[in-house]
Amino acid sequence: MDPIETNRLVLRNFRSADAPGLYAYLKEPGASCFLSMKLDDMDAAEAEAENRRRSDDCIAVCLKDSGELIGDLFAVPEGDTFAVGWNFNGDFSGCGFASEAARALFAYLFSVKGARRLYAYVEDHNRASRRLCERLGMRQEGLFLEYVSFIKDDNGEPIFENTMQYAILRKEWRQSDDRLQDHPPCNKPA
């Protein structure tokens, strides 16, 4: 994909050099849905960065000023629909980076890729991702009770999580959503 620039970010294909940044947030994934992507060491991070480098479905999110990888987005095509999602380094939370990146991705998918519909799955306890979906204008379409398990209890039994589905149609997308234009001050590492 061609890089997408926002005020503070660059969205681009992964590079091999992104391995340290990827390891920074996948050595201890913040959301349970990413536990299967947990990286044990830098060798695993280098292999994962190389795998992602070959795919347009995985999108690196980098700070424009430094080029530092702070997270990623994904957009998996299913005809005229895309499954979307995000995973960010917790050290950069509270700065509006996820909103800025997802908004740019949505605009790209609707205007360049001709998407008709975007949807995301979010665990019901992941309030930050639920709020992001809502800020992006997505509506909750469903709640899947005990839908999936990412972890097991002390007895080895799966712990099932409730999963919400959010979606937005191209005709619902509002480019002029002023709520996402302003970003909070960010005193995070750069």
JSON list of C-alpha atoms in Angstrom, two decimals:
[
{"chain": "A", "resi": 1, "resn": "MET", "atom": "CA", "xyz": [0.00, 0.00, 0.00]},
{"chain": "A", "resi": 2, "resn": "ASP", "atom": "CA", "xyz": [1.05, 3.58, -0.46]},
{"chain": "A", "resi": 3, "resn": "PRO", "atom": "CA", "xyz": [1.86, 5.29, 2.85]},
{"chain": "A", "resi": 4, "resn": "ILE", "atom": "CA", "xyz": [-0.88, 7.38, 4.45]},
{"chain": "A", "resi": 5, "resn": "GLU", "atom": "CA", "xyz": [0.14, 10.48, 6.40]},
{"chain": "A", "resi": 6, "resn": "THR", "atom": "CA", "xyz": [-1.87, 12.21, 9.12]},
{"chain": "A", "resi": 7, "resn": "ASN", "atom": "CA", "xyz": [-0.89, 15.18, 11.26]},
{"chain": "A", "resi": 8, "resn": "ARG", "atom": "CA", "xyz": [1.27, 13.05, 13.55]},
{"chain": "A", "resi": 9, "resn": "LEU", "atom": "CA", "xyz": [1.46, 9.59, 12.01]},
{"chain": "A", "resi": 10, "resn": "VAL", "atom": "CA", "xyz": [2.49, 7.56, 8.99]},
{"chain": "A", "resi": 11, "resn": "LEU", "atom": "CA", "xyz": [0.59, 4.39, 8.13]},
{"chain": "A", "resi": 12, "resn": "ARG", "atom": "CA", "xyz": [2.66, 2.11, 5.93]},
{"chain": "A", "resi": 13, "resn": "ASN", "atom": "CA", "xyz": [3.65, -1.47, 5.22]},
{"chain": "A", "resi": 14, "resn": "PHE", "atom": "CA", "xyz": [5.79, -3.15, 7.83]},
{"chain": "A", "resi": 15, "resn": "ARG", "atom": "CA", "xyz": [9.58, -3.24, 7.45]},
{"chain": "A", "resi": 16, "resn": "SER", "atom": "CA", "xyz": [12.10, -5.65, 8.90]},
{"chain": "A", "resi": 17, "resn": "ALA", "atom": "CA", "xyz": [13.47, -2.77, 11.00]},
{"chain": "A", "resi": 18, "resn": "ASP", "atom": "CA", "xyz": [10.11, -2.59, 12.85]},
{"chain": "A", "resi": 19, "resn": "ALA", "atom": "CA", "xyz": [10.97, -5.69, 14.92]},
{"chain": "A", "resi": 20, "resn": "PRO", "atom": "CA", "xyz": [12.01, -3.78, 18.10]},
{"chain": "A", "resi": 21, "resn": "GLY", "atom": "CA", "xyz": [8.83, -1.68, 18.07]},
{"chain": "A", "resi": 22, "resn": "LEU", "atom": "CA", "xyz": [6.69, -4.75, 17.43]},
{"chain": "A", "resi": 23, "resn": "TYR", "atom": "CA", "xyz": [8.38, -6.59, 20.29]},
{"chain": "A", "resi": 24, "resn": "ALA", "atom": "CA", "xyz": [7.76, -3.62, 22.61]},
{"chain": "A", "resi": 25, "resn": "TYR", "atom": "CA", "xyz": [4.00, -4.18, 22.56]},
{"chain": "A", "resi": 26, "resn": "LEU", "atom": "CA", "xyz": [3.70, -7.86, 21.65]},
{"chain": "A", "resi": 27, "resn": "LYS", "atom": "CA", "xyz": [5.98, -9.19, 24.39]},
{"chain": "A", "resi": 28, "resn": "GLU", "atom": "CA", "xyz": [2.99, -8.59, 26.71]},
{"chain": "A", "resi": 29, "resn": "PRO", "atom": "CA", "xyz": [-0.13, -7.99, 24.56]},
{"chain": "A", "resi": 30, "resn": "GLY", "atom": "CA", "xyz": [-2.60, -5.66, 26.24]},
{"chain": "A", "resi": 31, "resn": "ALA", "atom": "CA", "xyz": [-5.73, -7.22, 24.75]},
{"chain": "A", "resi": 32, "resn": "SER", "atom": "CA", "xyz": [-6.41, -10.92, 25.20]},
{"chain": "A", "resi": 33, "resn": "CYS", "atom": "CA", "xyz": [-7.33, -11.31, 21.54]},
{"chain": "A", "resi": 34, "resn": "PHE", "atom": "CA", "xyz": [-3.66, -10.69, 20.71]},
{"chain": "A", "resi": 35, "resn": "LEU", "atom": "CA", "xyz": [-2.27, -13.28, 23.16]},
{"chain": "A", "resi": 36, "resn": "SER", "atom": "CA", "xyz": [-1.72, -15.74, 20.31]},
{"chain": "A", "resi": 37, "resn": "MET", "atom": "CA", "xyz": [0.65, -13.16, 18.78]},
{"chain": "A", "resi": 38, "resn": "LYS", "atom": "CA", "xyz": [2.79, -12.90, 21.93]},
{"chain": "A", "resi": 39, "resn": "LEU", "atom": "CA", "xyz": [6.47, -12.63, 21.02]},
{"chain": "A", "resi": 40, "resn": "ASP", "atom": "CA", "xyz": [8.96, -14.37, 23.29]},
{"chain": "A", "resi": 41, "resn": "ASP", "atom": "CA", "xyz": [12.14, -12.70, 22.05]},
{"chain": "A", "resi": 42, "resn": "MET", "atom": "CA", "xyz": [13.67, -10.49, 19.36]},
{"chain": "A", "resi": 43, "resn": "ASP", "atom": "CA", "xyz": [14.16, -13.44, 17.00]},
{"chain": "A", "resi": 44, "resn": "ALA", "atom": "CA", "xyz": [10.41, -14.02, 17.06]},
{"chain": "A", "resi": 45, "resn": "ALA", "atom": "CA", "xyz": [9.83, -10.28, 16.56]},
{"chain": "A", "resi": 46, "resn": "GLU", "atom": "CA", "xyz": [12.15, -10.23, 13.54]},
{"chain": "A", "resi": 47, "resn": "ALA", "atom": "CA", "xyz": [10.30, -13.19, 12.00]},
{"chain": "A", "resi": 48, "resn": "GLU", "atom": "CA", "xyz": [6.92, -11.55, 12.66]},
{"chain": "A", "resi": 49, "resn": "ALA", "atom": "CA", "xyz": [8.04, -8.22, 11.19]},
{"chain": "A", "resi": 50, "resn": "GLU", "atom": "CA", "xyz": [9.25, -10.07, 8.10]},
{"chain": "A", "resi": 51, "resn": "ASN", "atom": "CA", "xyz": [5.90, -11.90, 7.77]},
{"chain": "A", "resi": 52, "resn": "ARG", "atom": "CA", "xyz": [3.97, -8.65, 8.10]},
{"chain": "A", "resi": 53, "resn": "ARG", "atom": "CA", "xyz": [6.25, -6.94, 5.58]},
{"chain": "A", "resi": 54, "resn": "ARG", "atom": "CA", "xyz": [4.79, -9.18, 2.88]},
{"chain": "A", "resi": 55, "resn": "SER", "atom": "CA", "xyz": [1.15, -8.28, 3.59]},
{"chain": "A", "resi": 56, "resn": "ASP", "atom": "CA", "xyz": [-0.97, -5.25, 2.81]},
{"chain": "A", "resi": 57, "resn": "ASP", "atom": "CA", "xyz": [-3.47, -6.47, 5.45]},
{"chain": "A", "resi": 58, "resn": "CYS", "atom": "CA", "xyz": [-1.10, -5.49, 8.31]},
{"chain": "A", "resi": 59, "resn": "ILE", "atom": "CA", "xyz": [-0.37, -1.78, 8.56]},
{"chain": "A", "resi": 60, "resn": "ALA", "atom": "CA", "xyz": [2.40, -0.28, 10.66]},
{"chain": "A", "resi": 61, "resn": "VAL", "atom": "CA", "xyz": [1.52, 2.91, 12.57]},
{"chain": "A", "resi": 62, "resn": "CYS", "atom": "CA", "xyz": [4.56, 5.13, 13.11]},
{"chain": "A", "resi": 63, "resn": "LEU", "atom": "CA", "xyz": [5.20, 8.54, 14.59]},
{"chain": "A", "resi": 64, "resn": "LYS", "atom": "CA", "xyz": [5.77, 10.97, 11.74]},
{"chain": "A", "resi": 65, "resn": "ASP", "atom": "CA", "xyz": [8.57, 12.86, 13.49]},
{"chain": "A", "resi": 66, "resn": "SER", "atom": "CA", "xyz": [10.71, 9.89, 14.58]},
{"chain": "A", "resi": 67, "resn": "GLY", "atom": "CA", "xyz": [9.48, 6.97, 12.46]},
{"chain": "A", "resi": 68, "resn": "GLU", "atom": "CA", "xyz": [9.02, 4.91, 15.63]},
{"chain": "A", "resi": 69, "resn": "LEU", "atom": "CA", "xyz": [6.50, 2.05, 15.38]},
{"chain": "A", "resi": 70, "resn": "ILE", "atom": "CA", "xyz": [3.79, 2.56, 18.01]},
{"chain": "A", "resi": 71, "resn": "GLY", "atom": "CA", "xyz": [1.16, 0.08, 16.89]},
{"chain": "A", "resi": 72, "resn": "ASP", "atom": "CA", "xyz": [-0.58, -1.53, 13.98]},
{"chain": "A", "resi": 73, "resn": "LEU", "atom": "CA", "xyz": [-3.89, -1.75, 12.20]},
{"chain": "A", "resi": 74, "resn": "PHE", "atom": "CA", "xyz": [-5.28, -4.52, 10.10]},
{"chain": "A", "resi": 75, "resn": "ALA", "atom": "CA", "xyz": [-7.79, -4.49, 7.26]},
{"chain": "A", "resi": 76, "resn": "VAL", "atom": "CA", "xyz": [-8.66, -7.91, 5.88]},
{"chain": "A", "resi": 77, "resn": "PRO", "atom": "CA", "xyz": [-10.74, -7.78, 2.70]},
{"chain": "A", "resi": 78, "resn": "GLU", "atom": "CA", "xyz": [-13.88, -9.89, 2.35]},
{"chain": "A", "resi": 79, "resn": "GLY", "atom": "CA", "xyz": [-15.26, -8.73, -0.98]},
{"chain": "A", "resi": 80, "resn": "ASP", "atom": "CA", "xyz": [-16.51, -5.16, -0.48]},
{"chain": "A", "resi": 81, "resn": "THR", "atom": "CA", "xyz": [-16.28, -5.57, 3.31]},
{"chain": "A", "resi": 82, "resn": "PHE", "atom": "CA", "xyz": [-13.19, -5.31, 5.51]},
{"chain": "A", "resi": 83, "resn": "ALA", "atom": "CA", "xyz": [-12.56, -6.76, 8.96]},
{"chain": "A", "resi": 84, "resn": "VAL", "atom": "CA", "xyz": [-10.60, -4.07, 10.80]},
{"chain": "A", "resi": 85, "resn": "GLY", "atom": "CA", "xyz": [-8.75, -3.84, 14.08]},
{"chain": "A", "resi": 86, "resn": "TRP", "atom": "CA", "xyz": [-5.91, -2.20, 15.97]},
{"chain": "A", "resi": 87, "resn": "ASN", "atom": "CA", "xyz": [-3.21, -2.96, 18.49]},
{"chain": "A", "resi": 88, "resn": "PHE", "atom": "CA", "xyz": [-1.12, -0.20, 20.06]},
{"chain": "A", "resi": 89, "resn": "ASN", "atom": "CA", "xyz": [1.81, 0.06, 22.41]},
{"chain": "A", "resi": 90, "resn": "GLY", "atom": "CA", "xyz": [0.32, 0.98, 25.81]},
{"chain": "A", "resi": 91, "resn": "ASP", "atom": "CA", "xyz": [3.12, 3.49, 26.38]},
{"chain": "A", "resi": 92, "resn": "PHE", "atom": "CA", "xyz": [1.40, 5.71, 23.81]},
{"chain": "A", "resi": 93, "resn": "SER", "atom": "CA", "xyz": [-2.18, 5.41, 25.05]},
{"chain": "A", "resi": 94, "resn": "GLY", "atom": "CA", "xyz": [-4.24, 8.49, 25.84]},
{"chain": "A", "resi": 95, "resn": "CYS", "atom": "CA", "xyz": [-2.74, 10.54, 23.01]},
{"chain": "A", "resi": 96, "resn": "GLY", "atom": "CA", "xyz": [-5.41, 9.93, 20.38]},
{"chain": "A", "resi": 97, "resn": "PHE", "atom": "CA", "xyz": [-3.05, 7.99, 18.11]},
{"chain": "A", "resi": 98, "resn": "ALA", "atom": "CA", "xyz": [-5.44, 5.05, 17.69]},
{"chain": "A", "resi": 99, "resn": "SER", "atom": "CA", "xyz": [-8.28, 7.42, 16.71]},
{"chain": "A", "resi": 100, "resn": "GLU", "atom": "CA", "xyz": [-6.09, 9.31, 14.28]},
{"chain": "A", "resi": 101, "resn": "ALA", "atom": "CA", "xyz": [-4.76, 6.12, 12.67]},
{"chain": "A", "resi": 102, "resn": "ALA", "atom": "CA", "xyz": [-8.13, 4.34, 12.46]},
{"chain": "A", "resi": 103, "resn": "ARG", "atom": "CA", "xyz": [-9.83, 7.42, 11.02]},
{"chain": "A", "resi": 104, "resn": "ALA", "atom": "CA", "xyz": [-7.18, 7.62, 8.29]},
{"chain": "A", "resi": 105, "resn": "LEU", "atom": "CA", "xyz": [-7.53, 3.91, 7.57]},
{"chain": "A", "resi": 106, "resn": "PHE", "atom": "CA", "xyz": [-11.33, 4.14, 7.35]},
{"chain": "A", "resi": 107, "resn": "ALA", "atom": "CA", "xyz": [-11.10, 7.09, 4.96]},
{"chain": "A", "resi": 108, "resn": "TYR", "atom": "CA", "xyz": [-8.63, 5.13, 2.81]},
{"chain": "A", "resi": 109, "resn": "LEU", "atom": "CA", "xyz": [-10.77, 1.98, 2.78]},
{"chain": "A", "resi": 110, "resn": "PHE", "atom": "CA", "xyz": [-13.95, 3.84, 1.88]},
{"chain": "A", "resi": 111, "resn": "SER", "atom": "CA", "xyz": [-12.47, 6.24, -0.69]},
{"chain": "A", "resi": 112, "resn": "VAL", "atom": "CA", "xyz": [-9.58, 4.31, -2.27]},
{"chain": "A", "resi": 113, "resn": "LYS", "atom": "CA", "xyz": [-10.49, 0.66, -1.77]},
{"chain": "A", "resi": 114, "resn": "GLY", "atom": "CA", "xyz": [-14.22, 1.19, -2.37]},
{"chain": "A", "resi": 115, "resn": "ALA", "atom": "CA", "xyz": [-15.28, -0.55, 0.84]},
{"chain": "A", "resi": 116, "resn": "ARG", "atom": "CA", "xyz": [-19.01, -0.74, 1.42]},
{"chain": "A", "resi": 117, "resn": "ARG", "atom": "CA", "xyz": [-18.78, -1.95, 5.02]},
{"chain": "A", "resi": 118, "resn": "LEU", "atom": "CA", "xyz": [-16.21, -2.20, 7.81]},
{"chain": "A", "resi": 119, "resn": "TYR", "atom": "CA", "xyz": [-16.60, -4.28, 10.96]},
{"chain": "A", "resi": 120, "resn": "ALA", "atom": "CA", "xyz": [-14.59, -5.01, 14.10]},
{"chain": "A", "resi": 121, "resn": "TYR", "atom": "CA", "xyz": [-14.80, -7.53, 16.92]},
{"chain": "A", "resi": 122, "resn": "VAL", "atom": "CA", "xyz": [-14.12, -6.24, 20.43]},
{"chain": "A", "resi": 123, "resn": "GLU", "atom": "CA", "xyz": [-14.20, -8.10, 23.75]},
{"chain": "A", "resi": 124, "resn": "ASP", "atom": "CA", "xyz": [-16.92, -6.57, 25.91]},
{"chain": "A", "resi": 125, "resn": "HIS", "atom": "CA", "xyz": [-14.42, -5.69, 28.67]},
{"chain": "A", "resi": 126, "resn": "ASN", "atom": "CA", "xyz": [-12.12, -3.76, 26.28]},
{"chain": "A", "resi": 127, "resn": "ARG", "atom": "CA", "xyz": [-13.60, -0.34, 26.97]},
{"chain": "A", "resi": 128, "resn": "ALA", "atom": "CA", "xyz": [-10.91, 1.59, 25.10]},
{"chain": "A", "resi": 129, "resn": "SER", "atom": "CA", "xyz": [-11.60, -0.25, 21.83]},
{"chain": "A", "resi": 130, "resn": "ARG", "atom": "CA", "xyz": [-15.35, -0.01, 22.33]},
{"chain": "A", "resi": 131, "resn": "ARG", "atom": "CA", "xyz": [-15.05, 3.78, 22.78]},
{"chain": "A", "resi": 132, "resn": "LEU", "atom": "CA", "xyz": [-12.84, 4.00, 19.70]},
{"chain": "A", "resi": 133, "resn": "CYS", "atom": "CA", "xyz": [-15.45, 2.16, 17.62]},
{"chain": "A", "resi": 134, "resn": "GLU", "atom": "CA", "xyz": [-18.10, 4.57, 18.83]},
{"chain": "A", "resi": 135, "resn": "ARG", "atom": "CA", "xyz": [-15.93, 7.66, 18.14]},
{"chain": "A", "resi": 136, "resn": "LEU", "atom": "CA", "xyz": [-15.42, 6.35, 14.61]},
{"chain": "A", "resi": 137, "resn": "GLY", "atom": "CA", "xyz": [-19.19, 6.26, 14.13]},
{"chain": "A", "resi": 138, "resn": "MET", "atom": "CA", "xyz": [-19.47, 2.48, 14.27]},
{"chain": "A", "resi": 139, "resn": "ARG", "atom": "CA", "xyz": [-22.62, 1.00, 15.73]},
{"chain": "A", "resi": 140, "resn": "GLN", "atom": "CA", "xyz": [-22.87, -2.12, 17.83]},
{"chain": "A", "resi": 141, "resn": "GLU", "atom": "CA", "xyz": [-24.46, -4.86, 15.76]},
{"chain": "A", "resi": 142, "resn": "GLY", "atom": "CA", "xyz": [-24.29, -7.75, 18.13]},
{"chain": "A", "resi": 143, "resn": "LEU", "atom": "CA", "xyz": [-23.04, -9.36, 21.30]},
{"chain": "A", "resi": 144, "resn": "PHE", "atom": "CA", "xyz": [-21.75, -12.92, 21.10]},
{"chain": "A", "resi": 145, "resn": "LEU", "atom": "CA", "xyz": [-21.94, -14.49, 24.56]},
{"chain": "A", "resi": 146, "resn": "GLU", "atom": "CA", "xyz": [-19.02, -16.74, 25.51]},
{"chain": "A", "resi": 147, "resn": "TYR", "atom": "CA", "xyz": [-17.87, -16.44, 21.91]},
{"chain": "A", "resi": 148, "resn": "VAL", "atom": "CA", "xyz": [-14.16, -17.18, 22.13]},
{"chain": "A", "resi": 149, "resn": "SER", "atom": "CA", "xyz": [-11.46, -18.23, 24.58]},
{"chain": "A", "resi": 150, "resn": "PHE", "atom": "CA", "xyz": [-7.90, -16.91, 24.61]},
{"chain": "A", "resi": 151, "resn": "ILE", "atom": "CA", "xyz": [-6.87, -18.12, 28.07]},
{"chain": "A", "resi": 152, "resn": "LYS", "atom": "CA", "xyz": [-7.47, -21.04, 30.42]},
{"chain": "A", "resi": 153, "resn": "ASP", "atom": "CA", "xyz": [-8.18, -21.16, 34.13]},
{"chain": "A", "resi": 154, "resn": "ASP", "atom": "CA", "xyz": [-5.98, -22.90, 36.70]},
{"chain": "A", "resi": 155, "resn": "ASN", "atom": "CA", "xyz": [-7.63, -26.24, 35.84]},
{"chain": "A", "resi": 156, "resn": "GLY", "atom": "CA", "xyz": [-6.91, -25.87, 32.12]},
{"chain": "A", "resi": 157, "resn": "GLU", "atom": "CA", "xyz": [-10.50, -25.06, 31.24]},
{"chain": "A", "resi": 158, "resn": "PRO", "atom": "CA", "xyz": [-11.08, -22.33, 28.64]},
{"chain": "A", "resi": 159, "resn": "ILE", "atom": "CA", "xyz": [-12.31, -18.97, 29.89]},
{"chain": "A", "resi": 160, "resn": "PHE", "atom": "CA", "xyz": [-14.77, -17.73, 27.30]},
{"chain": "A", "resi": 161, "resn": "GLU", "atom": "CA", "xyz": [-15.17, -14.03, 26.60]},
{"chain": "A", "resi": 162, "resn": "ASN", "atom": "CA", "xyz": [-18.13, -12.08, 25.32]},
{"chain": "A", "resi": 163, "resn": "THR", "atom": "CA", "xyz": [-17.42, -10.38, 22.02]},
{"chain": "A", "resi": 164, "resn": "MET", "atom": "CA", "xyz": [-19.15, -7.37, 20.52]},
{"chain": "A", "resi": 165, "resn": "GLN", "atom": "CA", "xyz": [-19.38, -6.66, 16.82]},
{"chain": "A", "resi": 166, "resn": "TYR", "atom": "CA", "xyz": [-19.27, -3.07, 15.60]},
{"chain": "A", "resi": 167, "resn": "ALA", "atom": "CA", "xyz": [-19.75, -1.94, 12.00]},
{"chain": "A", "resi": 168, "resn": "ILE", "atom": "CA", "xyz": [-20.11, 1.07, 9.77]},
{"chain": "A", "resi": 169, "resn": "LEU", "atom": "CA", "xyz": [-21.33, 1.44, 6.21]},
{"chain": "A", "resi": 170, "resn": "ARG", "atom": "CA", "xyz": [-19.76, 3.83, 3.71]},
{"chain": "A", "resi": 171, "resn": "LYS", "atom": "CA", "xyz": [-22.99, 5.86, 3.65]},
{"chain": "A", "resi": 172, "resn": "GLU", "atom": "CA", "xyz": [-22.71, 6.28, 7.45]},
{"chain": "A", "resi": 173, "resn": "TRP", "atom": "CA", "xyz": [-19.10, 7.43, 7.37]},
{"chain": "A", "resi": 174, "resn": "ARG", "atom": "CA", "xyz": [-18.72, 11.10, 8.16]},
{"chain": "A", "resi": 175, "resn": "GLN", "atom": "CA", "xyz": [-15.47, 12.69, 7.04]},
{"chain": "A", "resi": 176, "resn": "SER", "atom": "CA", "xyz": [-16.18, 15.89, 8.94]},
{"chain": "A", "resi": 177, "resn": "ASP", "atom": "CA", "xyz": [-16.45, 14.32, 12.41]},
{"chain": "A", "resi": 178, "resn": "ASP", "atom": "CA", "xyz": [-14.96, 17.14, 14.47]},
{"chain": "A", "resi": 179, "resn": "ARG", "atom": "CA", "xyz": [-14.66, 14.97, 17.58]},
{"chain": "A", "resi": 180, "resn": "LEU", "atom": "CA", "xyz": [-11.64, 13.24, 16.04]},
{"chain": "A", "resi": 181, "resn": "GLN", "atom": "CA", "xyz": [-9.88, 16.33, 14.75]},
{"chain": "A", "resi": 182, "resn": "ASP", "atom": "CA", "xyz": [-8.40, 17.50, 18.05]},
{"chain": "A", "resi": 183, "resn": "HIS", "atom": "CA", "xyz": [-5.84, 15.39, 19.82]},
{"chain": "A", "resi": 184, "resn": "PRO", "atom": "CA", "xyz": [-4.99, 15.56, 23.52]},
{"chain": "A", "resi": 185, "resn": "PRO", "atom": "CA", "xyz": [-1.55, 16.79, 24.51]},
{"chain": "A", "resi": 186, "resn": "CYS", "atom": "CA", "xyz": [0.83, 13.87, 24.57]},
{"chain": "A", "resi": 187, "resn": "ASN", "atom": "CA", "xyz": [3.78, 13.65, 26.92]},
{"chain": "A", "resi": 188, "resn": "LYS", "atom": "CA", "xyz": [4.68, 10.09, 25.96]},
{"chain": "A", "resi": 189, "resn": "PRO", "atom": "CA", "xyz": [8.15, 8.90, 24.97]},
{"chain": "A", "resi": 190, "resn": "ALA", "atom": "CA", "xyz": [9.12, 9.90, 21.47]}
]
